[in-house]
XYZ file of C-alpha atoms in Angstrom:
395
model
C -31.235 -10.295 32.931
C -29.861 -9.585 36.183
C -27.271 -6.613 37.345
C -24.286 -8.957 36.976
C -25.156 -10.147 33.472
C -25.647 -6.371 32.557
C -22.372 -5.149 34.197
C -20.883 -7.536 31.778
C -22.902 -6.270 28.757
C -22.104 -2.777 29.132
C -18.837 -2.899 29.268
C -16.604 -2.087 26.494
C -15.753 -5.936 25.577
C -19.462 -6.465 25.960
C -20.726 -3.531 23.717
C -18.275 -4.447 21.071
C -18.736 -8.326 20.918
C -22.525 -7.094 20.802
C -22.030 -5.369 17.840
C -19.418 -7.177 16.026
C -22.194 -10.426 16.360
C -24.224 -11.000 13.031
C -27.790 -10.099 12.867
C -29.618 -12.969 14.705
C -31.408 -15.477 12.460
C -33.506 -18.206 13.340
C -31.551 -20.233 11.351
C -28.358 -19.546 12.929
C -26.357 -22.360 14.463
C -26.323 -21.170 18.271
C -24.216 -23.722 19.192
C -22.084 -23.203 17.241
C -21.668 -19.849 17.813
C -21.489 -20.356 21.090
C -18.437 -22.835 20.985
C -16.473 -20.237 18.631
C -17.170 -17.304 21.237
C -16.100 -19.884 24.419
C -12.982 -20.826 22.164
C -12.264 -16.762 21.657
C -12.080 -16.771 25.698
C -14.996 -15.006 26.482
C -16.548 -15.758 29.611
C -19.927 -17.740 29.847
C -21.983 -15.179 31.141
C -21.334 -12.565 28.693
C -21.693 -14.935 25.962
C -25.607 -15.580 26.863
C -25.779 -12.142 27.414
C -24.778 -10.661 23.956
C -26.809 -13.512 22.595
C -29.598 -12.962 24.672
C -29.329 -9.100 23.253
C -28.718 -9.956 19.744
C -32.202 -12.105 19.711
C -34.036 -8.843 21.200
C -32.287 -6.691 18.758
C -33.915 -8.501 15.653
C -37.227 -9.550 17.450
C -37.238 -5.395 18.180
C -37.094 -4.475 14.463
C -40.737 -4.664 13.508
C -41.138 -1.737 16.462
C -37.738 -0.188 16.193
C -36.574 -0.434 12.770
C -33.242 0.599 12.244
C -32.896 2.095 15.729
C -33.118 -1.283 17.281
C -29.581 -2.284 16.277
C -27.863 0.615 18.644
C -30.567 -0.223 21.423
C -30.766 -2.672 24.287
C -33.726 -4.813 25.565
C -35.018 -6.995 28.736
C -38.012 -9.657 27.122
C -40.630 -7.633 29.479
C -39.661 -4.370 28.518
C -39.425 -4.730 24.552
C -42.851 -6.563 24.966
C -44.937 -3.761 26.143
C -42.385 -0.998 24.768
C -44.469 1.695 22.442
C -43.456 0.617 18.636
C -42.075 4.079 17.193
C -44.345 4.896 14.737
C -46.914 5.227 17.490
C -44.541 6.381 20.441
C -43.771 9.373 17.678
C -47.427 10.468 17.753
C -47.717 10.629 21.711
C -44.881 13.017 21.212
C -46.505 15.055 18.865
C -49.339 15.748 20.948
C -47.047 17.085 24.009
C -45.217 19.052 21.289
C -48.339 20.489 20.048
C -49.485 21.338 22.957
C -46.586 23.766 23.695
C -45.178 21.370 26.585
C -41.309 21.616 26.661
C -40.545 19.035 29.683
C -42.128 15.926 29.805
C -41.944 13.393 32.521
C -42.497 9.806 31.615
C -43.442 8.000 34.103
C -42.602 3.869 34.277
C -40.159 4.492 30.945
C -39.729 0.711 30.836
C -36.600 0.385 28.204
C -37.450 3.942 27.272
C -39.593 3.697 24.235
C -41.347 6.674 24.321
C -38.677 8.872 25.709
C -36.725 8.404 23.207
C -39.624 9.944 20.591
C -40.055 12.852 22.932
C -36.687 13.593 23.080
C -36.241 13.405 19.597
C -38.432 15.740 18.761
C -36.573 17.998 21.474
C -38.371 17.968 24.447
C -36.769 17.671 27.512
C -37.445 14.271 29.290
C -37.176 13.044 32.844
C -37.812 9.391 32.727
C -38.395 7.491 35.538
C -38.496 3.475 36.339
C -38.679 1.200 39.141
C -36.316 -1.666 37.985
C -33.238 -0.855 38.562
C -31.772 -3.346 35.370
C -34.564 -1.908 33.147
C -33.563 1.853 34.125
C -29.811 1.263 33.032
C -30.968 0.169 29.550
C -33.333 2.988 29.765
C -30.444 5.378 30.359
C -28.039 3.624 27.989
C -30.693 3.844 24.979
C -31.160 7.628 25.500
C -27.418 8.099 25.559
C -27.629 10.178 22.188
C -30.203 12.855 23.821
C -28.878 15.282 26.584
C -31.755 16.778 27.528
C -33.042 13.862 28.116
C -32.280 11.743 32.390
C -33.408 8.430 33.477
C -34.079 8.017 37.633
C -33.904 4.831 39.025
C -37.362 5.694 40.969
C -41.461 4.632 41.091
C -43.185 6.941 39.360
C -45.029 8.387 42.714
C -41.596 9.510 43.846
C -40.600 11.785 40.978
C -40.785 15.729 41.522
C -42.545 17.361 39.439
C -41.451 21.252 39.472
C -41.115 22.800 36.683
C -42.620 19.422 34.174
C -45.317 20.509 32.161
C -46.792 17.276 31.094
C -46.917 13.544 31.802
C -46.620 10.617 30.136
C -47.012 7.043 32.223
C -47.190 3.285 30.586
C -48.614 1.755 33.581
C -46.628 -1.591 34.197
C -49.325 -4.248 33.153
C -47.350 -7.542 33.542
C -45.378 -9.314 36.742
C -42.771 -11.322 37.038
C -41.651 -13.973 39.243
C -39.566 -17.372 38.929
C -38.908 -16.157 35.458
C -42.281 -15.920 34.196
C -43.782 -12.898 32.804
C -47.577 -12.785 33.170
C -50.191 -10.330 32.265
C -52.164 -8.674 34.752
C -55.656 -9.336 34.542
C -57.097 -6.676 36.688
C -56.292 -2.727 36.400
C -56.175 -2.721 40.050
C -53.123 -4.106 40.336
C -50.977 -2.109 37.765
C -47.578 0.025 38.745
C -47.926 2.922 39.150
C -52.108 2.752 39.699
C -54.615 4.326 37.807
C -55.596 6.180 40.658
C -52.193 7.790 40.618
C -51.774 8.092 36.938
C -55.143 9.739 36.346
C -55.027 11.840 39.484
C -52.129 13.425 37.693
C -54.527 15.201 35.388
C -55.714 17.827 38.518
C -52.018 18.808 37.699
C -50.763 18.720 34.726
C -51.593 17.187 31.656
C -51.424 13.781 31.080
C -51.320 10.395 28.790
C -51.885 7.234 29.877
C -50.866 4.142 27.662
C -53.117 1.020 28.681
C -53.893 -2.446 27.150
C -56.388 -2.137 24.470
C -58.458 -4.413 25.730
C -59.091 -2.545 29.166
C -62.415 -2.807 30.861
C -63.796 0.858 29.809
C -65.288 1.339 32.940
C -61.710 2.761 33.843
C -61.689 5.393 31.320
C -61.974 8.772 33.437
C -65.444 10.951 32.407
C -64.149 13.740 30.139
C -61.182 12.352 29.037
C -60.434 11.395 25.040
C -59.933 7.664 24.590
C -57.854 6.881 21.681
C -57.673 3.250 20.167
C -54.660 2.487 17.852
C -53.751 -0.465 15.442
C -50.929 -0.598 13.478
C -51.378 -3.229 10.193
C -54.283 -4.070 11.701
C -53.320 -4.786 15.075
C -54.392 -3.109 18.016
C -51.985 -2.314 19.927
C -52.732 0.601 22.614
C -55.628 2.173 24.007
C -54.255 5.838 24.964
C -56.353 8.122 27.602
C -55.608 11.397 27.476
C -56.559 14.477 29.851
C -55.772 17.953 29.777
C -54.194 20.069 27.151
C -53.015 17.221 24.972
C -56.807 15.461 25.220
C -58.639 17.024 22.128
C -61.575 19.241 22.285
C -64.901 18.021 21.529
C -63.258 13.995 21.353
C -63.978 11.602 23.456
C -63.960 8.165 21.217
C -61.085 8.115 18.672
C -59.833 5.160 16.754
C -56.727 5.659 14.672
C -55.623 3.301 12.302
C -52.132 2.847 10.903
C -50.830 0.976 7.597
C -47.611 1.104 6.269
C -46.787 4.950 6.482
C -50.672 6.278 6.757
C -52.639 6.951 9.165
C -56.586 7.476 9.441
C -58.807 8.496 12.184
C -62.512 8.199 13.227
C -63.724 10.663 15.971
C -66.865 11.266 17.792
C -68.094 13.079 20.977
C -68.441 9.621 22.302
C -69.618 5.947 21.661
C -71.784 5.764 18.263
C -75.225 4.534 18.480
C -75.090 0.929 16.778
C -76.785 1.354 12.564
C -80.309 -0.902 12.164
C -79.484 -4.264 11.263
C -80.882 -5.941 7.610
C -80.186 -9.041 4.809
C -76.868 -9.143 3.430
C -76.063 -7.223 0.515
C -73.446 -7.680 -2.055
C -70.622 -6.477 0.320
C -69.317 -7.608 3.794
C -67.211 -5.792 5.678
C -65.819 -6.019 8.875
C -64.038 -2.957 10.468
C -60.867 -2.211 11.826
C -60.182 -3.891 15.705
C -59.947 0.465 16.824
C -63.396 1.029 15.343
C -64.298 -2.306 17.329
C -62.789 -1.006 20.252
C -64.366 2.554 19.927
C -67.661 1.593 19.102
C -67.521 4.021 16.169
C -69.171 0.943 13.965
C -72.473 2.677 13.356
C -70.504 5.837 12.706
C -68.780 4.012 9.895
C -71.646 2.197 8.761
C -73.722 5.673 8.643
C -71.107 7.532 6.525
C -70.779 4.772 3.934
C -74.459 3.799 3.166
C -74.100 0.698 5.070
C -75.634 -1.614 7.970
C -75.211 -4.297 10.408
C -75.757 -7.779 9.306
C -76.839 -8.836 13.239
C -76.942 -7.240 16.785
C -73.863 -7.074 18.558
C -71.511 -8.686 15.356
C -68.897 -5.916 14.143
C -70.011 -6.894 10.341
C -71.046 -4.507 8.052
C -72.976 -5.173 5.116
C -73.973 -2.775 1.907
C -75.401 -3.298 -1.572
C -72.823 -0.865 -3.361
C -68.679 -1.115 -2.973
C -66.911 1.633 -0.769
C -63.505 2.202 -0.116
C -62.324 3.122 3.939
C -59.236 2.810 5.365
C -61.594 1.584 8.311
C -62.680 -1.294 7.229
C -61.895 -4.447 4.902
C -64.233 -5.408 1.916
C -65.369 -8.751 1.035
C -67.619 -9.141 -2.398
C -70.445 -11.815 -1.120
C -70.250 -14.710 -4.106
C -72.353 -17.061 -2.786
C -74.285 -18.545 0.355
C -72.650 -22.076 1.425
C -74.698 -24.654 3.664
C -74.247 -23.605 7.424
C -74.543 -28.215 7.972
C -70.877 -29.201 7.969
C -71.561 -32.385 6.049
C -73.211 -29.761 3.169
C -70.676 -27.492 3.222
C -67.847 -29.979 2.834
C -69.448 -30.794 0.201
C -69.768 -27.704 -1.190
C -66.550 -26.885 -0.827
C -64.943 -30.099 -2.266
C -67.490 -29.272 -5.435
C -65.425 -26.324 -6.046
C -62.112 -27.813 -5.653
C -61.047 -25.554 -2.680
C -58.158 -27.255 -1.235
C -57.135 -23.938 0.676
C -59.457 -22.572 3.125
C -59.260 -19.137 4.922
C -61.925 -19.063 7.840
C -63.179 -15.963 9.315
C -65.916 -15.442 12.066
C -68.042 -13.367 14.436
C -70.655 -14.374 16.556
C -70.340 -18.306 16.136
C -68.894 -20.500 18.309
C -66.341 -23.031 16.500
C -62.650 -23.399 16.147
C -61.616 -22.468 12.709
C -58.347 -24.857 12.790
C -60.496 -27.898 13.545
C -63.446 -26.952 11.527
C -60.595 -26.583 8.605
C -59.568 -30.260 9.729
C -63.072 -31.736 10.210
C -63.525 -30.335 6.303
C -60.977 -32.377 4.471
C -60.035 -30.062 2.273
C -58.761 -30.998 -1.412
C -58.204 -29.174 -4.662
C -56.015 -26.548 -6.366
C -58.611 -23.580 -5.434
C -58.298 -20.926 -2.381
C -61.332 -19.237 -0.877
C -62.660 -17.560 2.112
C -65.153 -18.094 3.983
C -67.270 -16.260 6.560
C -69.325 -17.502 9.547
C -71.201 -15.315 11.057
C -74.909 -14.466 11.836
C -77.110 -12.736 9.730
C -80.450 -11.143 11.547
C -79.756 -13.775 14.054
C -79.460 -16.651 12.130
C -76.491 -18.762 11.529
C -74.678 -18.246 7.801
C -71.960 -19.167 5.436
C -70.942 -17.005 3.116
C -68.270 -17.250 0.124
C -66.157 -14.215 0.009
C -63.735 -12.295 -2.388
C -61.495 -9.692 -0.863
C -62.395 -6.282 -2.862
């Protein structure tokens, strides 16, 4: 979206076309709908730009919710926007902490802002795009205490904030392609700047789960999150809003619980041993953490190989940490055998899980020929080095 196509969206025969459209469906006939707008006499531009909105609208549901439908969206910034749930809990901690005025830094469409000012907290938000700053503004409409600057974060004055909050832009664009970036180097603002914030004030820090750890500042808590198992944030914090004594954290959110494992730091990986009667295979935080032999410790459990996030035990446990397979059988790790094997039980529907092996589950499920009425799961995977294939039952 450029300025122009936003001029048009904002203004009052753009808002209420916006919201007069019908909740986008895949289904919908676009052309259609396009043709009946055109034939109403609104201008072309406007038309892909409502349209454009209403598709971000329902896409920004599963993070939004309800909210989404009064909101407005660029594809970059709903991508890496904080889902709500989450962006609720960063606001929590400045709240806790006894921080009135936040500044979040790189708002993006203003995610997070809008938890922190909903929880009353005054917010100066700040981003560099001057078409994502608008939206920014126009979503926290509803919240006075609450500004937007059109300004890099490394330009904002910081009198009188007590606390920081910065989603380091971690994508480009150019030609119309957005791109991640591959290298923490090159984010906006740095992490130089974001983490240097700390000798300030305190600070959060919202980076891509997968970031190399060597990043993570000494001292500072590292929290992994994933929401329905998905993980979706790695968040570093520093200061008054890091927690004492934390410095590994993986939280875990389903539905409307949450669950955390904590430690000091990264757990020392359990002993390794034969399979017992239960698999399990922990949460992508706990992965992320390396809290795996602090799970496997507190449950009676142990790894099933070196350096392969399975767990294995002899007796059933219940974690919000971890998923449970019952182990039914062993299956032939030759692929001639274990079609076989498989057609001998009349599995027609396959679910393939792995660790540690090297082979594409969606041509492996091809190469199979599956046939039959049954469902099953299977797991690849190594067990004290060697190569299985085991027949699990969700527990």
């Amino acid at each position: 979206m450029d300025r122009a196509d936003l001029v048009e969206l904002l203004s009052p025969e753009g808002l209420r076309l916006l919201d007069q459209l019908p909740e986008w469906d895949s289904k919908s006939d676009i052309v259609r709908t396009v043709a009946e707008l055109r034939r109403q006499g609104h201008p072309p531009g406007l038309v892909a730009a409502v349209l454009s909105q209403s598709k971000l609208r329902a896409k920004a549901h599963a993070k939004f919710g309800e909210f989404a439908s009064r909101m407005l969206f660029t594809e970059a910034g709903l991508e890496q926007a904080t889902r709500l749930k989450v962006a609720a809990l960063h606001a929590g901690r400045f709240a806790r902490a006894g921080i009135g005025h936040v500044a979040d830094l790189g708002c993006g469409i203003g995610g997070d802002a809008l938890a922190l000012a909903a929880v009353d907290l005054e917010v100066t938000a700040a981003e560099a795009d001057e078409v994502t700053a608008a939206i920014a503004a126009f979503n926290l409409t509803p919240f006075p205490k609450a500004r937007v600057l059109h300004a890099i974060a490394e330009d904002v004055p910081l009198g009188g904030i007590g606390g920081a909050w910065l989603d380091p832009a971690r994508r480009t664009t150019s030609g119309g392609t957005t791109r991640r970036l591959a290298d923490a180097a090159d984010y906006s603002p740095s992490l130089d700047f974001a983490f240097g914030l700390a000798d300030r004030l305190p600070v959060g820090v919202k980076l891509g789960p997968g970031t190399d750890r060597d990043v993570i500042p000494e001292g500072a808590e590292a929290q992994w999150v994933s929401v329905d198992g998905d993980v979706v944030e790695l968040a570093v914090w520093l200061g008054a809003v890091a927690r004492p004594g934390i410095g590994r954290a993986a939280l875990v959110i389903r539905d409307d619980r949450a669950a955390e494992l904590t430690a000091p730091a990264d757990s020392e990986d359990a002993p390794t041993g034969p399979l017992g009667d239960y698999l399990y295979e922990p949460d992508g935080a706990v992965i992320r953490a390396r809290l795996i032999g602090d799970l496997a410790r507190a449950n009676g459990a142990w790894m099933l190989s070196d350096g392969i996030a399975y767990l294995t035990a002899d007796t059933a446990f219940e974690t919000p940490f971890a998923r449970g397979f019952r182990v039914l059988d062993r299956l032939p790790a030759d692929e001639r055998q274990l079609r076989q094997a498989l057609a001998a039980r009349g599995i027609g529907t396959l679910e393939i899980k792995k660790r540690g092996v090297d082979v594409d589950p969606a041509g492996l499920r091809t190469r199979l020929k599956l046939r039959g009425d049954a469902s099953a799961t299977i797991v690849l995977t190594r067990e004290e080095g060697r190569h299985v294939v085991l027949l699990v039952e969700r527990v």
